[in-house]
PDB file of C-alpha atoms in Angstrom:
ATOM      1  CA  MET A 299     135.386 106.857 111.513  1.00 54.00           C
ATOM      2  CA  GLU A 300     137.354 105.476 108.475  1.00 54.00           C
ATOM      3  CA  LEU A 301     139.007 102.036 107.435  1.00 56.00           C
ATOM      4  CA  ALA A 302     142.575 101.463 107.575  1.00 55.00           C
ATOM      5  CA  THR A 303     144.718  99.186 105.810  1.00 54.00           C
ATOM      6  CA  GLU A 304     147.295  96.933 107.413  1.00 53.00           C
ATOM      7  CA  GLU A 305     150.129  95.484 105.108  1.00 52.00           C
ATOM      8  CA  ALA A 306     150.881  91.842 105.634  1.00 47.00           C
ATOM      9  CA  ALA A 307     151.133  88.795 103.522  1.00 51.00           C
ATOM     10  CA  VAL A 308     147.523  89.339 102.885  1.00 57.00           C
ATOM     11  CA  THR A 309     145.503  93.002 103.300  1.00 63.00           C
ATOM     12  CA  ILE A 310     143.221  93.139 106.052  1.00 65.00           C
ATOM     13  CA  GLN A 311     140.988  95.518 106.376  1.00 74.00           C
ATOM     14  CA  VAL A 312     140.978  97.048 109.826  1.00 73.00           C
ATOM     15  CA  LEU A 313     137.807  99.079 111.171  1.00 72.00           C
ATOM     16  CA  SER A 314     138.966 102.298 113.080  1.00 71.00           C
ATOM     17  CA  VAL A 315     137.847 104.931 114.951  1.00 68.00           C
ATOM     18  CA  ASN A 316     140.148 108.384 115.506  1.00 70.00           C
ATOM     19  CA  GLY A 317     142.981 106.224 114.149  1.00 71.00           C
ATOM     20  CA  LYS A 318     142.521 103.472 116.541  1.00 77.00           C
ATOM     21  CA  ARG A 319     140.804  99.832 115.742  1.00 80.00           C
ATOM     22  CA  MET A 320     137.266  99.778 116.560  1.00 81.00           C
ATOM     23  CA  PRO A 321     136.618  97.138 119.671  1.00 82.00           C
ATOM     24  CA  LYS A 322     134.291  94.615 119.619  1.00 85.00           C
ATOM     25  CA  THR A 323     132.559  96.670 122.731  1.00 85.00           C
ATOM     26  CA  ILE A 324     131.876  99.401 120.466  1.00 85.00           C
ATOM     27  CA  TYR A 325     130.421  97.307 117.403  1.00 86.00           C
ATOM     28  CA  SER A 326     128.383  95.617 119.368  1.00 87.00           C
ATOM     29  CA  GLN A 327     126.380  99.088 120.217  1.00 90.00           C
ATOM     30  CA  LEU A 328     126.068  99.861 116.582  1.00 92.00           C
ATOM     31  CA  GLN A 329     122.160 100.070 115.633  1.00 93.00           C
ATOM     32  CA  HIS A 330     121.071  97.666 113.674  1.00 93.00           C
ATOM     33  CA  ARG A 331     119.199  98.975 110.698  1.00 93.00           C
ATOM     34  CA  SER A 332     118.178  97.552 106.896  1.00 94.00           C
ATOM     35  CA  LEU A 333     120.335  98.966 104.506  1.00 94.00           C
ATOM     36  CA  LEU A 334     117.438  99.019 101.662  1.00 95.00           C
ATOM     37  CA  ASP A 335     114.894 101.207 100.946  1.00 94.00           C
ATOM     38  CA  ASP A 336     111.052  99.946 101.042  1.00 91.00           C
ATOM     39  CA  ASP A 337     112.414  99.212  96.658  1.00 94.00           C
ATOM     40  CA  CYS A 338     115.357  97.053  97.907  1.00 95.00           C
ATOM     41  CA  THR A 339     117.613  99.874  96.923  1.00 94.00           C
ATOM     42  CA  LEU A 340     120.838 100.418  98.869  1.00 93.00           C
ATOM     43  CA  ARG A 341     120.558 103.747 100.742  1.00 91.00           C
ATOM     44  CA  GLY A 342     123.770 103.791 102.741  1.00 91.00           C
ATOM     45  CA  LYS A 343     127.231 103.262 101.567  1.00 92.00           C
ATOM     46  CA  PRO A 344     128.476  99.723 102.700  1.00 94.00           C
ATOM     47  CA  TRP A 345     131.779  99.343 103.864  1.00 92.00           C
ATOM     48  CA  GLY A 346     132.437  95.534 104.192  1.00 92.00           C
ATOM     49  CA  TYR A 347     131.262  92.801 106.696  1.00 92.00           C
ATOM     50  CA  VAL A 348     132.309  91.453 110.123  1.00 91.00           C
ATOM     51  CA  VAL A 349     132.201  87.594 111.176  1.00 88.00           C
ATOM     52  CA  ASP A 350     130.911  87.540 114.373  1.00 81.00           C
ATOM     53  CA  PRO A 351     132.305  83.586 115.692  1.00 76.00           C
ATOM     54  CA  LYS A 352     129.255  83.556 118.566  1.00 77.00           C
ATOM     55  CA  CYS A 353     126.747  84.167 115.809  1.00 82.00           C
ATOM     56  CA  CYS A 354     128.162  83.399 112.176  1.00 78.00           C
ATOM     57  CA  HIS A 355     129.729  79.949 113.136  1.00 75.00           C
ATOM     58  CA  ARG A 356     126.417  78.348 114.653  1.00 78.00           C
ATOM     59  CA  SER A 357     125.336  75.312 112.603  1.00 76.00           C
ATOM     60  CA  SER A 358     121.522  76.126 113.803  1.00 79.00           C
ATOM     61  CA  VAL A 359     121.662  79.893 111.782  1.00 82.00           C
ATOM     62  CA  GLN A 360     121.416  80.512 108.239  1.00 88.00           C
ATOM     63  CA  PRO A 361     124.244  81.785 106.459  1.00 90.00           C
ATOM     64  CA  HIS A 362     124.171  85.313 106.707  1.00 92.00           C
ATOM     65  CA  TRP A 363     126.347  88.669 106.346  1.00 92.00           C
ATOM     66  CA  HIS A 364     126.949  91.449 109.087  1.00 93.00           C
ATOM     67  CA  VAL A 365     127.440  94.246 106.794  1.00 95.00           C
ATOM     68  CA  LEU A 366     128.696  97.198 108.346  1.00 93.00           C
ATOM     69  CA  TYR A 367     127.410 100.883 106.315  1.00 94.00           C
ATOM     70  CA  GLU A 368     127.528 104.419 106.527  1.00 93.00           C
ATOM     71  CA  LEU A 369     124.298 106.393 106.466  1.00 92.00           C
ATOM     72  CA  ASP A 370     124.070 110.094 107.163  1.00 90.00           C
ATOM     73  CA  GLY A 371     126.932 110.132 109.327  1.00 88.00           C
ATOM     74  CA  GLU A 372     126.110 107.170 111.257  1.00 91.00           C
ATOM     75  CA  LEU A 373     127.592 103.598 111.241  1.00 91.00           C
ATOM     76  CA  CYS A 374     125.031 100.594 111.264  1.00 94.00           C
ATOM     77  CA  VAL A 375     124.961  96.794 110.741  1.00 94.00           C
ATOM     78  CA  TRP A 376     122.979  95.031 108.340  1.00 95.00           C
ATOM     79  CA  VAL A 377     122.065  91.644 108.989  1.00 93.00           C
ATOM     80  CA  VAL A 378     121.380  90.127 105.486  1.00 93.00           C
ATOM     81  CA  PRO A 379     120.947  86.287 104.487  1.00 93.00           C
ATOM     82  CA  LYS A 380     123.625  85.441 102.012  1.00 92.00           C
ATOM     83  CA  SER A 381     121.322  83.172 100.019  1.00 91.00           C
ATOM     84  CA  LEU A 382     118.060  84.501  97.845  1.00 92.00           C
ATOM     85  CA  ASP A 383     116.111  81.426  99.118  1.00 92.00           C
ATOM     86  CA  ASP A 384     116.699  82.516 102.962  1.00 92.00           C
ATOM     87  CA  ALA A 385     115.029  86.123 102.087  1.00 93.00           C
ATOM     88  CA  GLU A 386     111.421  86.924 102.881  1.00 91.00           C
ATOM     89  CA  SER A 387     108.810  85.399 100.670  1.00 89.00           C
ATOM     90  CA  ARG A 388     107.737  88.941  99.229  1.00 91.00           C
ATOM     91  CA  LEU A 389     111.707  89.015  97.688  1.00 94.00           C
ATOM     92  CA  ARG A 390     112.519  85.242  96.397  1.00 93.00           C
ATOM     93  CA  ASP A 391     111.316  83.518  93.201  1.00 91.00           C
ATOM     94  CA  VAL A 392     108.192  82.137  94.456  1.00 93.00           C
ATOM     95  CA  VAL A 393     104.034  82.725  93.888  1.00 95.00           C
ATOM     96  CA  TYR A 394     103.592  86.108  95.275  1.00 95.00           C
ATOM     97  CA  GLU A 395     100.682  85.879  97.952  1.00 93.00           C
ATOM     98  CA  ALA A 396      98.996  89.401  97.433  1.00 92.00           C
ATOM     99  CA  ARG A 397      97.355  89.502 101.007  1.00 88.00           C
ATOM    100  CA  ALA A 398      95.298  92.918 101.374  1.00 90.00           C
ATOM    101  CA  ALA A 399      95.279  93.949  97.823  1.00 92.00           C
ATOM    102  CA  GLY A 400      95.044  90.634  96.633  1.00 94.00           C
ATOM    103  CA  ALA A 401      91.694  89.599  99.190  1.00 94.00           C
ATOM    104  CA  ALA A 402      89.920  92.957  98.315  1.00 96.00           C
ATOM    105  CA  PHE A 403      90.192  92.275  94.589  1.00 97.00           C
ATOM    106  CA  LEU A 404      88.940  88.724  94.706  1.00 96.00           C
ATOM    107  CA  ASP A 405      86.226  89.412  97.213  1.00 96.00           C
ATOM    108  CA  ALA A 406      84.764  92.322  94.277  1.00 96.00           C
ATOM    109  CA  CYS A 407      85.035  89.845  91.699  1.00 96.00           C
ATOM    110  CA  VAL A 408      83.208  87.206  93.301  1.00 95.00           C
ATOM    111  CA  LEU A 409      80.568  89.788  94.172  1.00 95.00           C
ATOM    112  CA  GLU A 410      79.990  91.478  91.026  1.00 95.00           C
ATOM    113  CA  ASN A 411      80.388  87.760  89.489  1.00 93.00           C
ATOM    114  CA  ARG A 412      77.182  86.802  91.151  1.00 91.00           C
ATOM    115  CA  ARG A 413      75.625  89.657  90.091  1.00 92.00           C
ATOM    116  CA  GLY A 414      76.676  89.052  86.686  1.00 91.00           C
ATOM    117  CA  ARG A 415      79.505  90.850  85.510  1.00 91.00           C
ATOM    118  CA  ASP A 416      81.972  89.410  84.227  1.00 89.00           C
ATOM    119  CA  ASP A 417      85.230  92.165  83.640  1.00 91.00           C
ATOM    120  CA  PHE A 418      87.570  89.485  84.974  1.00 94.00           C
ATOM    121  CA  PHE A 419      88.446  85.943  84.890  1.00 93.00           C
ATOM    122  CA  GLN A 420      85.809  85.725  81.932  1.00 90.00           C
ATOM    123  CA  GLY A 421      83.308  85.434  84.264  1.00 87.00           C
ATOM    124  CA  GLN A 422      84.620  82.017  85.995  1.00 91.00           C
ATOM    125  CA  VAL A 423      85.858  83.247  88.872  1.00 92.00           C
ATOM    126  CA  LEU A 424      83.287  81.470  90.643  1.00 89.00           C
ATOM    127  CA  GLY A 425      84.218  78.286  89.770  1.00 90.00           C
ATOM    128  CA  LEU A 426      88.426  79.029  89.895  1.00 93.00           C
ATOM    129  CA  VAL A 427      88.640  79.571  93.685  1.00 93.00           C
ATOM    130  CA  ARG A 428      90.248  76.708  95.160  1.00 92.00           C
ATOM    131  CA  ASN A 429      90.580  76.372  99.052  1.00 92.00           C
ATOM    132  CA  ASP A 430      89.816  79.914  99.526  1.00 93.00           C
ATOM    133  CA  GLU A 431      92.170  81.218  96.850  1.00 95.00           C
ATOM    134  CA  VAL A 432      92.778  81.698  93.159  1.00 96.00           C
ATOM    135  CA  ARG A 433      96.132  81.486  91.610  1.00 95.00           C
ATOM    136  CA  ALA A 434      96.915  84.068  88.483  1.00 95.00           C
ATOM    137  CA  THR A 435      99.577  85.503  86.270  1.00 95.00           C
ATOM    138  CA  ILE A 436      99.435  89.087  86.337  1.00 95.00           C
ATOM    139  CA  GLU A 437     102.414  91.180  84.852  1.00 95.00           C
ATOM    140  CA  ASP A 438     104.213  87.851  84.173  1.00 95.00           C
ATOM    141  CA  LEU A 439     104.256  87.149  87.450  1.00 96.00           C
ATOM    142  CA  GLN A 440     102.609  84.004  89.452  1.00 96.00           C
ATOM    143  CA  VAL A 441     100.057  85.627  92.206  1.00 96.00           C
ATOM    144  CA  ARG A 442      97.914  83.886  94.671  1.00 96.00           C
ATOM    145  CA  LEU A 443      94.895  85.836  95.601  1.00 96.00           C
ATOM    146  CA  PRO A 444      93.354  84.788  98.995  1.00 95.00           C
ATOM    147  CA  CYS A 445      89.696  85.637  99.467  1.00 93.00           C
ATOM    148  CA  SER A 446      87.891  86.755 102.562  1.00 95.00           C
ATOM    149  CA  HIS A 447      85.491  84.904 104.926  1.00 95.00           C
ATOM    150  CA  GLU A 448      82.701  86.432 103.617  1.00 96.00           C
ATOM    151  CA  ALA A 449      83.559  85.418  99.726  1.00 96.00           C
ATOM    152  CA  ALA A 450      84.437  82.421 100.949  1.00 95.00           C
ATOM    153  CA  GLU A 451      81.146  82.037 102.966  1.00 95.00           C
ATOM    154  CA  LEU A 452      79.259  83.173  99.752  1.00 95.00           C
ATOM    155  CA  LEU A 453      80.794  80.416  97.196  1.00 94.00           C
ATOM    156  CA  ARG A 454      80.227  77.742  99.836  1.00 94.00           C
ATOM    157  CA  VAL A 455      76.307  78.695 100.281  1.00 93.00           C
ATOM    158  CA  THR A 456      76.062  78.752  96.425  1.00 91.00           C
ATOM    159  CA  LYS A 457      77.632  75.593  95.966  1.00 89.00           C
ATOM    160  CA  ALA A 458      75.597  73.827  98.627  1.00 89.00           C
ATOM    161  CA  SER A 459      72.882  71.754  97.880  1.00 86.00           C
ATOM    162  CA  TRP A 460      71.142  72.749 100.769  1.00 89.00           C
ATOM    163  CA  SER A 461      71.398  76.596 100.080  1.00 88.00           C
ATOM    164  CA  THR A 462      68.124  78.521 100.556  1.00 92.00           C
ATOM    165  CA  ARG A 463      67.396  81.791  99.247  1.00 92.00           C
ATOM    166  CA  SER A 464      67.276  83.259 102.693  1.00 95.00           C
ATOM    167  CA  ALA A 465      71.173  81.771 103.319  1.00 94.00           C
ATOM    168  CA  LEU A 466      72.185  83.041  99.669  1.00 94.00           C
ATOM    169  CA  GLU A 467      70.868  86.748 100.591  1.00 95.00           C
ATOM    170  CA  ALA A 468      72.533  86.560 103.860  1.00 96.00           C
ATOM    171  CA  ALA A 469      75.966  85.616 102.664  1.00 96.00           C
ATOM    172  CA  GLU A 470      75.898  88.234  99.539  1.00 95.00           C
ATOM    173  CA  GLY A 471      74.800  90.756 101.905  1.00 96.00           C
ATOM    174  CA  ALA A 472      77.849  90.507 104.143  1.00 97.00           C
ATOM    175  CA  LEU A 473      80.312  90.147 101.354  1.00 96.00           C
ATOM    176  CA  SER A 474      78.634  93.215  99.873  1.00 97.00           C
ATOM    177  CA  ALA A 475      78.821  95.053 103.058  1.00 97.00           C
ATOM    178  CA  LYS A 476      82.585  94.050 103.332  1.00 96.00           C
ATOM    179  CA  CYS A 477      83.210  95.315  99.673  1.00 96.00           C
ATOM    180  CA  GLN A 478      81.197  98.543 100.149  1.00 96.00           C
ATOM    181  CA  ALA A 479      83.235  99.500 103.470  1.00 96.00           C
ATOM    182  CA  ARG A 480      86.345  99.211 100.708  1.00 94.00           C
ATOM    183  CA  GLY A 481      84.421 101.858  98.438  1.00 95.00           C
ATOM    184  CA  LYS A 482      86.191 100.524  95.190  1.00 96.00           C
ATOM    185  CA  ASP A 483      85.244  98.320  92.754  1.00 96.00           C
ATOM    186  CA  ALA A 484      86.725  95.318  91.409  1.00 96.00           C
ATOM    187  CA  ARG A 485      88.673  97.493  88.394  1.00 96.00           C
ATOM    188  CA  GLN A 486      89.742 100.140  90.619  1.00 96.00           C
ATOM    189  CA  LEU A 487      91.271  97.403  93.142  1.00 97.00           C
ATOM    190  CA  TYR A 488      92.983  95.523  90.247  1.00 97.00           C
ATOM    191  CA  ASP A 489      94.812  98.589  89.793  1.00 97.00           C
ATOM    192  CA  GLU A 490      96.206  98.918  93.173  1.00 96.00           C
ATOM    193  CA  LEU A 491      97.056  95.220  92.332  1.00 97.00           C
ATOM    194  CA  VAL A 492      98.861  95.862  89.504  1.00 97.00           C
ATOM    195  CA  THR A 493     100.642  98.512  91.400  1.00 96.00           C
ATOM    196  CA  ASP A 494     101.627  95.806  94.272  1.00 96.00           C
ATOM    197  CA  ILE A 495     102.633  93.627  91.872  1.00 96.00           C
ATOM    198  CA  ARG A 496     104.863  95.805  90.179  1.00 96.00           C
ATOM    199  CA  SER A 497     106.540  97.055  93.129  1.00 96.00           C
ATOM    200  CA  VAL A 498     107.295  93.773  94.096  1.00 96.00           C
ATOM    201  CA  LYS A 499     108.965  92.575  91.258  1.00 96.00           C
ATOM    202  CA  GLN A 500     111.161  95.905  91.111  1.00 96.00           C
ATOM    203  CA  ALA A 501     112.267  95.046  94.699  1.00 96.00           C
ATOM    204  CA  ARG A 502     113.034  91.672  93.773  1.00 96.00           C
ATOM    205  CA  THR A 503     115.266  92.723  91.003  1.00 96.00           C
ATOM    206  CA  ASN A 504     116.930  95.452  93.335  1.00 96.00           C
ATOM    207  CA  TYR A 505     117.506  92.790  96.187  1.00 96.00           C
ATOM    208  CA  LYS A 506     119.197  90.671  93.927  1.00 95.00           C
ATOM    209  CA  SER A 507     121.507  93.387  92.996  1.00 95.00           C
ATOM    210  CA  ALA A 508     121.864  94.539  96.452  1.00 95.00           C
ATOM    211  CA  LEU A 509     123.288  90.697  97.052  1.00 94.00           C
ATOM    212  CA  GLU A 510     125.544  91.026  94.238  1.00 95.00           C
ATOM    213  CA  VAL A 511     127.279  93.901  95.826  1.00 94.00           C
ATOM    214  CA  VAL A 512     127.283  92.712  99.288  1.00 93.00           C
ATOM    215  CA  GLY A 513     129.138  89.594  97.847  1.00 92.00           C
ATOM    216  CA  GLN A 514     131.644  91.674  96.743  1.00 93.00           C
ATOM    217  CA  LEU A 515     132.459  93.604  99.849  1.00 93.00           C
ATOM    218  CA  PRO A 516     135.874  93.041 102.175  1.00 92.00           C
ATOM    219  CA  GLN A 517     135.442  91.438 105.489  1.00 90.00           C
ATOM    220  CA  LEU A 518     136.559  94.097 108.207  1.00 89.00           C
ATOM    221  CA  PHE A 519     138.495  92.704 111.354  1.00 86.00           C
ATOM    222  CA  LEU A 520     137.851  94.637 114.731  1.00 81.00           C
ATOM    223  CA  GLY A 521     139.936  95.026 117.654  1.00 74.00           C
ATOM    224  CA  ALA A 522     139.682  92.911 120.934  1.00 66.00           C
TER     225      ALA A 522
END
């Protein structure tokens, strides 16, 4: 596969196979795969983008590119939104919802704070949970930390005027069992959470760079 250039009033980049323009029927059979690794770095060689009128010109579809790229000798297509605002939430400049890592950490904080430890949130985590979550700034990133059903139930029983000792013990026991199954305390879970947040921050930076590269690619033209 190669790129050929036809000289006319403008320069046209033509996608060719064995010296002949690639037909649309061949293009439609190319595998769709992301051009990015897990950390959003480019893992292949981008050639350019193709405009598919049946897809790209539809008003109901968000603006996007069909990027052709080469990876290990194979030509693939990556469909990517043109705007960062249309990317998945993990990659946008919005509050990051740390689901698995965040929930595990917040559960451990609730349980440990309930038992008198104050390693995190200045010992005030029980009063900071709103709508079953806590919002915090970690590593200069705004993060949403959700809690599990068990943690939310313990908080509900703790704050209820009707709560009894047996109800509190049952709720605390359920959360304790969940935390014990994870086998890690809040400090260990916080370290995992920070690692996750740092990877998200790096991925966001890499993704922005990838969009800049794609935005500078030439348009490629196919045969009939």
